[in-house]
PDB file of C-alpha atoms (C1' of nucleotides) in Angstrom:
ATOM      1  CA  UNK P 936     104.827 106.874 109.116  1.00 67.00           C
ATOM      2  CA  UNK P 937     101.807 105.409 107.770  1.00 95.00           C
ATOM      3  CA  UNK P 938      98.554 105.273 109.444  1.00 98.00           C
ATOM      4  CA  UNK P 939      95.414 103.720 107.660  1.00 98.00           C
ATOM      5  CA  UNK P 940      94.938 106.590 105.016  1.00 98.00           C
ATOM      6  CA  UNK P 941      98.521 106.357 103.891  1.00 98.00           C
ATOM      7  CA  UNK P 942      98.500 102.717 103.533  1.00 98.00           C
ATOM      8  CA  UNK P 943      95.158 102.783 101.810  1.00 98.00           C
ATOM      9  CA  UNK P 944      96.527 105.517  99.349  1.00 98.00           C
ATOM     10  CA  UNK P 945      99.492 103.275  98.658  1.00 98.00           C
ATOM     11  CA  UNK P 946      97.332 100.350  98.065  1.00 98.00           C
ATOM     12  CA  UNK P 947      95.355 102.285  95.395  1.00 98.00           C
ATOM     13  CA  UNK P 948      98.575 103.166  93.806  1.00 98.00           C
ATOM     14  CA  UNK P 949     100.237  99.794  93.529  1.00 98.00           C
ATOM     15  CA  UNK P 950      97.184  97.735  92.941  1.00 98.00           C
ATOM     16  CA  UNK P 951      96.578  98.717  89.305  1.00 98.00           C
ATOM     17  CA  UNK P 952     100.206  98.754  88.571  1.00 98.00           C
ATOM     18  CA  UNK P 953     100.887  95.242  89.647  1.00 98.00           C
ATOM     19  CA  UNK P 954      97.670  93.182  89.882  1.00 98.00           C
ATOM     20  CA  UNK P 955      97.583  90.283  87.420  1.00 98.00           C
ATOM     21  CA  UNK P 956     101.311  90.879  86.602  1.00 98.00           C
ATOM     22  CA  UNK P 957     103.953  88.112  86.706  1.00 98.00           C
ATOM     23  CA  UNK P 958     107.017  88.455  88.893  1.00 98.00           C
ATOM     24  CA  UNK P 959     110.217  88.093  87.022  1.00 98.00           C
ATOM     25  CA  UNK P 960     112.845  89.054  89.531  1.00 98.00           C
ATOM     26  CA  UNK P 961     113.215  89.683  93.383  1.00 98.00           C
ATOM     27  CA  UNK P 962     116.130  91.630  94.726  1.00 98.00           C
ATOM     28  CA  UNK P 963     116.740  91.534  98.391  1.00 97.00           C
ATOM     29  CA  UNK P 964     119.523  93.854  99.443  1.00 93.00           C
ATOM     30  CA  UNK P 965     120.349  91.916 102.569  1.00 74.00           C
ATOM     31  CA  UNK P 966     118.868  94.513 104.932  1.00 76.00           C
ATOM     32  CA  UNK P 967     117.495  93.279 108.212  1.00 92.00           C
ATOM     33  CA  UNK P 968     114.030  94.939 108.831  1.00 97.00           C
ATOM     34  CA  UNK P 969     112.107  94.315 111.952  1.00 97.00           C
ATOM     35  CA  UNK P 970     112.417  90.755 111.029  1.00 97.00           C
ATOM     36  CA  UNK P 971     114.643  89.493 108.263  1.00 96.00           C
ATOM     37  CA  UNK P 972     113.211  89.229 104.754  1.00 97.00           C
ATOM     38  CA  UNK P 973     112.651  85.559 104.162  1.00 96.00           C
ATOM     39  CA  UNK P 974     115.792  84.381 102.157  1.00 95.00           C
ATOM     40  CA  UNK P 975     113.714  82.066  99.964  1.00 97.00           C
ATOM     41  CA  UNK P 976     111.415  84.848  98.956  1.00 98.00           C
ATOM     42  CA  UNK P 977     112.800  85.141  95.306  1.00 98.00           C
ATOM     43  CA  UNK P 978     112.461  81.347  94.972  1.00 98.00           C
ATOM     44  CA  UNK P 979     108.909  81.471  96.027  1.00 98.00           C
ATOM     45  CA  UNK P 980     107.858  84.492  94.024  1.00 98.00           C
ATOM     46  CA  UNK P 981     109.653  83.818  90.769  1.00 98.00           C
ATOM     47  CA  UNK P 982     107.055  83.295  87.697  1.00 98.00           C
ATOM     48  CA  UNK P 983     104.111  83.877  90.187  1.00 98.00           C
ATOM     49  CA  UNK P 984     101.365  86.152  89.256  1.00 98.00           C
ATOM     50  CA  UNK P 985      99.931  88.678  91.815  1.00 98.00           C
ATOM     51  CA  UNK P 986      96.468  87.771  91.883  1.00 98.00           C
ATOM     52  CA  UNK P 987      95.179  90.381  94.209  1.00 98.00           C
ATOM     53  CA  UNK P 988      96.580  93.222  96.523  1.00 98.00           C
ATOM     54  CA  UNK P 989      94.605  94.302  99.655  1.00 98.00           C
ATOM     55  CA  UNK P 990      94.973  95.905 103.018  1.00 98.00           C
ATOM     56  CA  UNK P 991      94.226  94.764 106.562  1.00 98.00           C
ATOM     57  CA  UNK P 992      94.917  97.302 109.121  1.00 98.00           C
ATOM     58  CA  UNK P 993      98.307  98.769 108.143  1.00 98.00           C
ATOM     59  CA  UNK P 994      99.402  95.510 106.418  1.00 98.00           C
ATOM     60  CA  UNK P 995      99.397  95.167 102.747  1.00 98.00           C
ATOM     61  CA  UNK P 996      98.832  91.767 101.218  1.00 98.00           C
ATOM     62  CA  UNK P 997     100.143  90.714  97.910  1.00 98.00           C
ATOM     63  CA  UNK P 998      98.548  87.528  97.020  1.00 98.00           C
ATOM     64  CA  UNK P 999      99.817  84.685  94.629  1.00 98.00           C
ATOM     65  CA  UNK P1000      98.849  81.208  93.960  1.00 98.00           C
ATOM     66  CA  UNK P1001     101.714  79.967  95.892  1.00 98.00           C
ATOM     67  CA  UNK P1002     101.275  82.314  99.035  1.00 98.00           C
ATOM     68  CA  UNK P1003     101.014  85.861 100.223  1.00 98.00           C
ATOM     69  CA  UNK P1004     103.727  88.702 100.816  1.00 98.00           C
ATOM     70  CA  UNK P1005     102.843  90.588 103.943  1.00 98.00           C
ATOM     71  CA  UNK P1006     104.282  94.190 104.048  1.00 98.00           C
ATOM     72  CA  UNK P1007     104.268  96.567 106.865  1.00 98.00           C
ATOM     73  CA  UNK P1008     105.856 100.105 106.569  1.00 98.00           C
ATOM     74  CA  UNK P1009     106.686 100.670 110.104  1.00 98.00           C
ATOM     75  CA  UNK P1010     107.500 104.358 110.865  1.00 97.00           C
ATOM     76  CA  UNK P1011     109.336 105.455 107.771  1.00 97.00           C
ATOM     77  CA  UNK P1012     108.693 102.899 105.018  1.00 97.00           C
ATOM     78  CA  UNK P1013     107.811 103.656 101.383  1.00 96.00           C
ATOM     79  CA  UNK P1014     106.517 101.663  98.628  1.00 98.00           C
ATOM     80  CA  UNK P1015     107.309 103.184  95.099  1.00 98.00           C
ATOM     81  CA  UNK P1016     106.314 102.017  91.579  1.00 98.00           C
ATOM     82  CA  UNK P1017     109.442 102.781  89.553  1.00 98.00           C
ATOM     83  CA  UNK P1018     110.936 101.666  86.304  1.00 98.00           C
ATOM     84  CA  UNK P1019     112.990  98.423  86.938  1.00 96.00           C
ATOM     85  CA  UNK P1020     116.104 100.230  85.872  1.00 96.00           C
ATOM     86  CA  UNK P1021     115.581 103.107  88.159  1.00 97.00           C
ATOM     87  CA  UNK P1022     118.505 104.713  90.057  1.00 95.00           C
ATOM     88  CA  UNK P1023     118.978 103.011  93.410  1.00 94.00           C
ATOM     89  CA  UNK P1024     118.097 105.242  96.349  1.00 93.00           C
ATOM     90  CA  UNK P1025     119.432 104.920  99.998  1.00 93.00           C
ATOM     91  CA  UNK P1026     117.667 102.438 102.153  1.00 96.00           C
ATOM     92  CA  UNK P1027     116.085 100.562  99.314  1.00 97.00           C
ATOM     93  CA  UNK P1028     115.833  96.970 100.718  1.00 97.00           C
ATOM     94  CA  UNK P1029     113.700  95.057  98.250  1.00 98.00           C
ATOM     95  CA  UNK P1030     112.691  95.329  94.645  1.00 98.00           C
ATOM     96  CA  UNK P1031     109.900  93.026  93.039  1.00 98.00           C
ATOM     97  CA  UNK P1032     110.356  93.294  89.412  1.00 98.00           C
ATOM     98  CA  UNK P1033     107.404  92.718  87.130  1.00 98.00           C
ATOM     99  CA  UNK P1034     106.801  91.541  83.559  1.00 98.00           C
ATOM    100  CA  UNK P1035     105.696  95.102  82.603  1.00 97.00           C
ATOM    101  CA  UNK P1036     109.158  96.368  83.349  1.00 98.00           C
ATOM    102  CA  UNK P1037     108.227  98.091  86.450  1.00 98.00           C
ATOM    103  CA  UNK P1038     109.336  97.435  90.072  1.00 98.00           C
ATOM    104  CA  UNK P1039     107.742  97.669  93.557  1.00 98.00           C
ATOM    105  CA  UNK P1040     110.393  99.217  95.741  1.00 98.00           C
ATOM    106  CA  UNK P1041     110.543  99.086  99.251  1.00 98.00           C
ATOM    107  CA  UNK P1042     112.470 101.944 100.954  1.00 97.00           C
ATOM    108  CA  UNK P1043     112.635 102.305 104.574  1.00 97.00           C
ATOM    109  CA  UNK P1044     115.316 104.349 106.560  1.00 96.00           C
ATOM    110  CA  UNK P1045     114.440 103.286 109.975  1.00 96.00           C
ATOM    111  CA  UNK P1046     113.726  99.643 109.160  1.00 97.00           C
ATOM    112  CA  UNK P1047     110.929  99.277 111.614  1.00 97.00           C
ATOM    113  CA  UNK P1048     108.927  97.786 108.851  1.00 97.00           C
ATOM    114  CA  UNK P1049     108.434  94.130 107.697  1.00 98.00           C
ATOM    115  CA  UNK P1050     108.260  91.920 104.550  1.00 98.00           C
ATOM    116  CA  UNK P1051     106.939  88.509 105.332  1.00 98.00           C
ATOM    117  CA  UNK P1052     105.856  85.488 103.508  1.00 98.00           C
ATOM    118  CA  UNK P1053     103.057  83.049 104.377  1.00 98.00           C
ATOM    119  CA  UNK P1054     101.357  80.139 102.460  1.00 98.00           C
ATOM    120  CA  UNK P1055      98.433  79.912 104.704  1.00 97.00           C
ATOM    121  CA  UNK P1056      95.655  82.339 105.154  1.00 98.00           C
ATOM    122  CA  UNK P1057      97.257  85.710 105.778  1.00 98.00           C
ATOM    123  CA  UNK P1058      94.521  86.792 108.124  1.00 98.00           C
ATOM    124  CA  UNK P1059      95.441  84.067 110.420  1.00 97.00           C
ATOM    125  CA  UNK P1060      99.036  84.859 110.286  1.00 98.00           C
ATOM    126  CA  UNK P1061      99.986  85.567 113.975  1.00 97.00           C
ATOM    127  CA  UNK P1062     100.752  89.351 113.471  1.00 98.00           C
ATOM    128  CA  UNK P1063      97.300  89.807 111.703  1.00 98.00           C
ATOM    129  CA  UNK P1064      95.106  87.288 113.552  1.00 97.00           C
ATOM    130  CA  UNK P1065      94.256  89.401 116.706  1.00 97.00           C
ATOM    131  CA  UNK P1066      93.780  92.799 114.821  1.00 98.00           C
ATOM    132  CA  UNK P1067      90.453  94.612 115.911  1.00 98.00           C
ATOM    133  CA  UNK P1068      87.654  95.787 113.550  1.00 98.00           C
ATOM    134  CA  UNK P1069      88.588  97.824 110.388  1.00 98.00           C
ATOM    135  CA  UNK P1070      87.385 101.442 111.045  1.00 98.00           C
ATOM    136  CA  UNK P1071      85.031 101.069 108.025  1.00 98.00           C
ATOM    137  CA  UNK P1072      83.607  97.723 109.013  1.00 98.00           C
ATOM    138  CA  UNK P1073      79.706  98.147 109.581  1.00 98.00           C
ATOM    139  CA  UNK P1074      80.229  96.835 113.082  1.00 98.00           C
ATOM    140  CA  UNK P1075      82.572  99.635 114.096  1.00 98.00           C
ATOM    141  CA  UNK P1076      80.386 101.986 115.917  1.00 98.00           C
ATOM    142  CA  UNK P1077      79.772 103.504 119.283  1.00 98.00           C
ATOM    143  CA  UNK P1078      78.389 100.371 120.978  1.00 98.00           C
ATOM    144  CA  UNK P1079      81.352  98.311 119.837  1.00 98.00           C
ATOM    145  CA  UNK P1080      83.682 100.896 121.456  1.00 98.00           C
ATOM    146  CA  UNK P1081      81.681 100.817 124.560  1.00 98.00           C
ATOM    147  CA  UNK P1082      81.837  97.118 124.837  1.00 98.00           C
ATOM    148  CA  UNK P1083      85.532  97.055 124.292  1.00 98.00           C
ATOM    149  CA  UNK P1084      86.164  99.950 126.800  1.00 98.00           C
ATOM    150  CA  UNK P1085      84.662  97.939 129.771  1.00 97.00           C
ATOM    151  CA  UNK P1086      86.791  97.857 132.654  1.00 96.00           C
ATOM    152  CA  UNK P1087      89.585  99.388 130.525  1.00 98.00           C
ATOM    153  CA  UNK P1088      91.368 102.279 132.755  1.00 97.00           C
ATOM    154  CA  UNK P1089      93.834 103.078 129.897  1.00 97.00           C
ATOM    155  CA  UNK P1090      93.311 106.600 128.692  1.00 97.00           C
ATOM    156  CA  UNK P1091      91.020 107.028 125.588  1.00 98.00           C
ATOM    157  CA  UNK P1092      93.867 108.028 123.329  1.00 98.00           C
ATOM    158  CA  UNK P1093      95.870 105.016 123.785  1.00 98.00           C
ATOM    159  CA  UNK P1094      92.586 102.771 123.687  1.00 98.00           C
ATOM    160  CA  UNK P1095      91.815 104.030 120.041  1.00 98.00           C
ATOM    161  CA  UNK P1096      95.452 103.638 119.102  1.00 98.00           C
ATOM    162  CA  UNK P1097      95.195  99.954 120.001  1.00 98.00           C
ATOM    163  CA  UNK P1098      95.173  97.846 116.978  1.00 98.00           C
ATOM    164  CA  UNK P1099      93.351  94.889 118.725  1.00 98.00           C
ATOM    165  CA  UNK P1100      90.428  97.375 119.263  1.00 98.00           C
ATOM    166  CA  UNK P1101      90.430  99.205 115.885  1.00 98.00           C
ATOM    167  CA  UNK P1102      93.146  99.134 113.227  1.00 98.00           C
ATOM    168  CA  UNK P1103      94.808 101.879 111.477  1.00 97.00           C
ATOM    169  CA  UNK P1104      94.390 104.838 113.837  1.00 98.00           C
ATOM    170  CA  UNK P1105      97.840 106.137 114.672  1.00 98.00           C
ATOM    171  CA  UNK P1106      99.024 109.065 116.506  1.00 98.00           C
ATOM    172  CA  UNK P1107      97.916 111.858 114.035  1.00 98.00           C
ATOM    173  CA  UNK P1108      94.542 110.747 113.488  1.00 98.00           C
ATOM    174  CA  UNK P1109      93.845 109.885 117.138  1.00 98.00           C
ATOM    175  CA  UNK P1110      94.737 113.517 118.191  1.00 98.00           C
ATOM    176  CA  UNK P1111      92.514 114.711 115.465  1.00 98.00           C
ATOM    177  CA  UNK P1112      89.527 112.545 116.044  1.00 98.00           C
ATOM    178  CA  UNK P1113      89.649 113.379 119.915  1.00 98.00           C
ATOM    179  CA  UNK P1114      89.776 117.009 119.275  1.00 98.00           C
ATOM    180  CA  UNK P1115      86.792 116.778 116.811  1.00 98.00           C
ATOM    181  CA  UNK P1116      84.860 114.734 119.128  1.00 98.00           C
ATOM    182  CA  UNK P1117      85.651 117.154 122.068  1.00 98.00           C
ATOM    183  CA  UNK P1118      87.173 114.529 124.273  1.00 98.00           C
ATOM    184  CA  UNK P1119      89.975 115.090 126.567  1.00 98.00           C
ATOM    185  CA  UNK P1120      92.868 112.483 125.531  1.00 98.00           C
ATOM    186  CA  UNK P1121      93.554 111.540 129.231  1.00 97.00           C
ATOM    187  CA  UNK P1122      89.993 110.251 130.137  1.00 97.00           C
ATOM    188  CA  UNK P1123      90.018 106.453 131.152  1.00 98.00           C
ATOM    189  CA  UNK P1124      88.373 104.653 128.229  1.00 98.00           C
ATOM    190  CA  UNK P1125      85.806 103.045 130.736  1.00 98.00           C
ATOM    191  CA  UNK P1126      84.732 106.553 131.624  1.00 97.00           C
ATOM    192  CA  UNK P1127      83.519 107.740 128.139  1.00 98.00           C
ATOM    193  CA  UNK P1128      79.654 107.667 127.641  1.00 97.00           C
ATOM    194  CA  UNK P1129      77.931 105.869 124.806  1.00 98.00           C
ATOM    195  CA  UNK P1130      77.048 108.953 123.225  1.00 98.00           C
ATOM    196  CA  UNK P1131      80.602 110.116 123.049  1.00 98.00           C
ATOM    197  CA  UNK P1132      81.696 106.822 121.737  1.00 98.00           C
ATOM    198  CA  UNK P1133      79.115 107.268 118.898  1.00 98.00           C
ATOM    199  CA  UNK P1134      80.593 110.671 118.148  1.00 98.00           C
ATOM    200  CA  UNK P1135      84.039 109.229 118.238  1.00 98.00           C
ATOM    201  CA  UNK P1136      83.333 106.445 116.057  1.00 98.00           C
ATOM    202  CA  UNK P1137      81.667 108.681 113.432  1.00 98.00           C
ATOM    203  CA  UNK P1138      84.551 111.076 113.716  1.00 98.00           C
ATOM    204  CA  UNK P1139      87.295 108.453 113.297  1.00 98.00           C
ATOM    205  CA  UNK P1140      85.502 107.330 110.011  1.00 98.00           C
ATOM    206  CA  UNK P1141      85.051 110.815 108.790  1.00 98.00           C
ATOM    207  CA  UNK P1142      88.681 111.865 109.354  1.00 98.00           C
ATOM    208  CA  UNK P1143      90.078 108.814 107.863  1.00 98.00           C
ATOM    209  CA  UNK P1144      87.840 109.008 104.762  1.00 98.00           C
ATOM    210  CA  UNK P1145      88.891 112.758 104.474  1.00 98.00           C
ATOM    211  CA  UNK P1146      92.529 111.836 104.799  1.00 98.00           C
ATOM    212  CA  UNK P1147      92.089 109.158 102.068  1.00 98.00           C
ATOM    213  CA  UNK P1148      90.610 111.631  99.851  1.00 98.00           C
ATOM    214  CA  UNK P1149      93.607 113.825 100.309  1.00 98.00           C
ATOM    215  CA  UNK P1150      96.019 110.995  99.600  1.00 97.00           C
ATOM    216  CA  UNK P1151      97.327 111.110 103.420  1.00 97.00           C
ATOM    217  CA  UNK P1152      99.257 113.348 105.499  1.00 97.00           C
ATOM    218  CA  UNK P1153     103.014 114.241 104.517  1.00 95.00           C
ATOM    219  CA  UNK P1154     105.182 115.398 107.346  1.00 92.00           C
ATOM    220  CA  UNK P1155     108.564 113.926 106.501  1.00 88.00           C
ATOM    221  CA  UNK P1156     108.993 110.544 104.857  1.00 86.00           C
ATOM    222  CA  UNK P1157     105.554 109.633 103.613  1.00 93.00           C
ATOM    223  CA  UNK P1158     104.979 109.591  99.793  1.00 94.00           C
ATOM    224  CA  UNK P1159     102.434 108.073  97.699  1.00 96.00           C
ATOM    225  CA  UNK P1160     103.537 105.100  95.451  1.00 95.00           C
ATOM    226  CA  UNK P1161     103.970 107.723  92.800  1.00 96.00           C
ATOM    227  CA  UNK P1162     106.341 109.709  94.838  1.00 95.00           C
ATOM    228  CA  UNK P1163     103.903 112.468  95.547  1.00 96.00           C
ATOM    229  CA  UNK P1164     103.033 114.211  98.904  1.00 95.00           C
ATOM    230  CA  UNK P1165      99.838 113.970 100.665  1.00 96.00           C
ATOM    231  CA  UNK P1166      97.699 116.946 101.375  1.00 97.00           C
ATOM    232  CA  UNK P1167      95.926 116.299 104.672  1.00 97.00           C
ATOM    233  CA  UNK P1168      98.596 118.011 106.665  1.00 96.00           C
ATOM    234  CA  UNK P1169      96.912 121.320 105.591  1.00 96.00           C
ATOM    235  CA  UNK P1170      93.715 120.198 107.244  1.00 97.00           C
ATOM    236  CA  UNK P1171      95.249 119.087 110.589  1.00 98.00           C
ATOM    237  CA  UNK P1172      93.634 121.007 113.494  1.00 98.00           C
ATOM    238  CA  UNK P1173      95.756 119.892 116.389  1.00 98.00           C
ATOM    239  CA  UNK P1174      98.679 117.659 115.554  1.00 98.00           C
ATOM    240  CA  UNK P1175     101.837 119.734 115.107  1.00 96.00           C
ATOM    241  CA  UNK P1176      99.933 122.815 116.276  1.00 97.00           C
ATOM    242  CA  UNK P1177     101.317 122.952 119.943  1.00 96.00           C
ATOM    243  CA  UNK P1178     101.252 126.646 121.095  1.00 96.00           C
ATOM    244  CA  UNK P1179      98.962 127.725 118.168  1.00 96.00           C
ATOM    245  CA  UNK P1180      95.238 128.835 118.835  1.00 97.00           C
ATOM    246  CA  UNK P1181      92.560 126.389 118.633  1.00 98.00           C
ATOM    247  CA  UNK P1182      90.754 126.849 115.487  1.00 97.00           C
ATOM    248  CA  UNK P1183      87.428 126.503 117.306  1.00 97.00           C
ATOM    249  CA  UNK P1184      87.896 128.894 120.409  1.00 97.00           C
ATOM    250  CA  UNK P1185      91.300 130.536 119.919  1.00 97.00           C
ATOM    251  CA  UNK P1186      92.578 129.035 123.320  1.00 97.00           C
ATOM    252  CA  UNK P1187      96.390 128.030 122.947  1.00 97.00           C
ATOM    253  CA  UNK P1188      96.673 124.327 122.185  1.00 97.00           C
ATOM    254  CA  UNK P1189      98.892 122.243 124.589  1.00 96.00           C
ATOM    255  CA  UNK P1190     101.152 119.273 124.057  1.00 97.00           C
ATOM    256  CA  UNK P1191     101.702 116.422 126.690  1.00 96.00           C
ATOM    257  CA  UNK P1192     103.072 112.966 126.084  1.00 96.00           C
ATOM    258  CA  UNK P1193     100.886 109.969 126.425  1.00 97.00           C
ATOM    259  CA  UNK P1194     102.654 106.630 126.327  1.00 95.00           C
ATOM    260  CA  UNK P1195     105.662 108.282 124.719  1.00 94.00           C
ATOM    261  CA  UNK P1196     103.671 109.950 121.940  1.00 97.00           C
ATOM    262  CA  UNK P1197     102.902 113.614 121.530  1.00 97.00           C
ATOM    263  CA  UNK P1198      99.300 114.451 122.333  1.00 98.00           C
ATOM    264  CA  UNK P1199      98.073 117.956 121.208  1.00 98.00           C
ATOM    265  CA  UNK P1200      94.709 119.117 122.460  1.00 98.00           C
ATOM    266  CA  UNK P1201      92.769 122.181 123.202  1.00 97.00           C
ATOM    267  CA  UNK P1202      92.318 122.456 126.961  1.00 96.00           C
ATOM    268  CA  UNK P1203      89.013 124.426 126.522  1.00 97.00           C
ATOM    269  CA  UNK P1204      87.172 122.351 123.968  1.00 98.00           C
ATOM    270  CA  UNK P1205      88.427 118.913 125.137  1.00 97.00           C
ATOM    271  CA  UNK P1206      87.323 119.257 128.762  1.00 86.00           C
ATOM    272  CA  UNK P1207      88.163 116.632 131.444  1.00 80.00           C
ATOM    273  CA  UNK P1208      84.820 116.555 132.767  1.00 63.00           C
ATOM    274  CA  UNK P1209      82.852 113.622 131.374  1.00 49.00           C
TER     275      UNK P1209
ATOM    276  C1'  DA I1429      94.330  90.019 131.318  1.00 62.00           C
ATOM    277  C1'  DA I1430      95.891  94.568 131.094  1.00 62.00           C
ATOM    278  C1'  DA I1431      98.978  98.358 131.605  1.00 62.00           C
ATOM    279  C1'  DA I1432     103.785 100.407 131.392  1.00 62.00           C
ATOM    280  C1'  DG I1433     108.135 100.810 129.490  1.00 62.00           C
ATOM    281  C1'  DG I1434     112.052  99.505 126.677  1.00 62.00           C
ATOM    282  C1'  DA I1435     113.511  98.137 122.416  1.00 62.00           C
ATOM    283  C1'  DC I1436     114.395  98.320 117.562  1.00 62.00           C
ATOM    284  C1'  DC I1437     116.658 102.155 113.679  1.00 62.00           C
ATOM    285  C1'  DT I1438     118.121 106.477 110.897  1.00 62.00           C
ATOM    286  C1'  DG I1439     117.753 111.191 110.190  1.00 62.00           C
ATOM    287  C1'  DG I1440     116.538 115.999 111.170  1.00 62.00           C
ATOM    288  C1'  DT I1441     116.528 119.968 114.203  1.00 62.00           C
ATOM    289  C1'  DG I1442     117.960 123.114 117.642  1.00 62.00           C
ATOM    290  C1'  DG I1443     120.830 124.601 121.441  1.00 62.00           C
ATOM    291  C1'  DC I1444     125.510 125.337 123.039  1.00 62.00           C
TER     292       DC I1444
ATOM    293  C1'  DT U  20     131.186 123.735 112.297  1.00 62.00           C
ATOM    294  C1'  DG U  21     130.578 120.012 115.672  1.00 62.00           C
ATOM    295  C1'  DC U  22     128.706 117.559 119.106  1.00 62.00           C
ATOM    296  C1'  DC U  23     124.701 116.257 121.750  1.00 62.00           C
ATOM    297  C1'  DA U  24     119.943 115.673 123.045  1.00 62.00           C
ATOM    298  C1'  DC U  25     115.643 115.085 121.648  1.00 62.00           C
ATOM    299  C1'  DC U  26     112.105 114.125 118.225  1.00 62.00           C
ATOM    300  C1'  DA U  27     109.518 111.438 114.609  1.00 62.00           C
ATOM    301  C1'  DG U  28     102.856 108.367 110.673  1.00 62.00           C
ATOM    302  C1'  DG U  29     104.619 101.681 114.734  1.00 62.00           C
ATOM    303  C1'  DT U  30     104.256  97.919 117.513  1.00 62.00           C
ATOM    304  C1'  DC U  31     106.344  93.849 119.640  1.00 62.00           C
ATOM    305  C1'  DC U  32     108.355  91.913 123.673  1.00 62.00           C
ATOM    306  C1'  DT U  33     109.285  91.820 128.663  1.00 62.00           C
ATOM    307  C1'  DT U  34     107.958  92.902 133.048  1.00 62.00           C
ATOM    308  C1'  DT U  35     104.787  94.227 136.726  1.00 62.00           C
TER     309       DT U  35
END
DNA sequence: AAAAGGACCTGGTGGC
DNA sequence: TGCCACCAGGTCCTTT
C-alpha cells in the first residue's frame, strides 16, 4: 500500500491532531500483525504525551518521554483519525485514544504491518538502523546512486526499491521514475551511467514530491488519515497501464515481472541500449 | 556480500 | 452462484 508519499500524507494528517496530546487509553484487539503488538503497550503509553510525530522511510514514529511507538503500514495498513466512540470497522487492530476525544486507529486487513515499541533511539532500532538515504536528503543524488551501484548486477528497478539504498520508493513510483528517466527496468544497476543516475535521482524526487502534493495514490486500500482518497493515480503514466499506449510515443506499454512485482514500461522509450 | 525465492495475510476479480 | 487461480502501495528470513 503505502510508499513514501502515502506515509508522508498520513504523517501530515495525524501530526497536528495528536502532537502534544495526552494518551488516555490504548485498546489492542489481540490481533497478530507481522509481529505481535507489545502486550505492555498500554501500560507504557498511558498518561504519556506525544511530543513529536515523524517519519523515517516508511516508518512512522510517535515519540513520548517514555519511548517511541514505531508504526509500519505494510501493504494494506491505514491510520485514521476518528472520534473515540467511532463505529468499529473490520480489521481495526489498535486504537490509541487521546485526551482530545479523538483516536488514532490502525486498520490493516492483510496484517503485514507492524506496531512496535522502543525505549532507545528509534533510528537505531534494528528495522530502521540499516535504512538508506531519504530521497529528499541533500546527499541523495546521481553520484550517491552510482557509488551504491558499483558491482551490483541486480536490475535497476529492484535496486531503487531497495530500502538500504534509498527509502520509500515502492513498486508504483519505481515504475514511474524509470519511465520518466527513459531507463529500461531490467538493466543491471552497475551498467547505468552517471548521467542516467543523475536523471533518475532527480525524477525520483520530482515524482515523490508531486505525489505528496496530490496526497498519494489510491488504488484500493489507501486513504489519508481523514479517510479521503489520494489523487496521484490520475497522473500515473505506466503503472496499471499495461496494453495502453505510451503517453509519449503511443507504443503499447508492456508488463513483465521483476522480483514478483509487476513492471510496466514502454519498450520504445525505455530502451535496453545503455 | 549479494541475489533469489518463499513466507506472511485478506480480499477482489475474472474465468469456467 | 460457486469454486479456483491469480493479483495487490512491503519486506523479512532462509537458502544459494
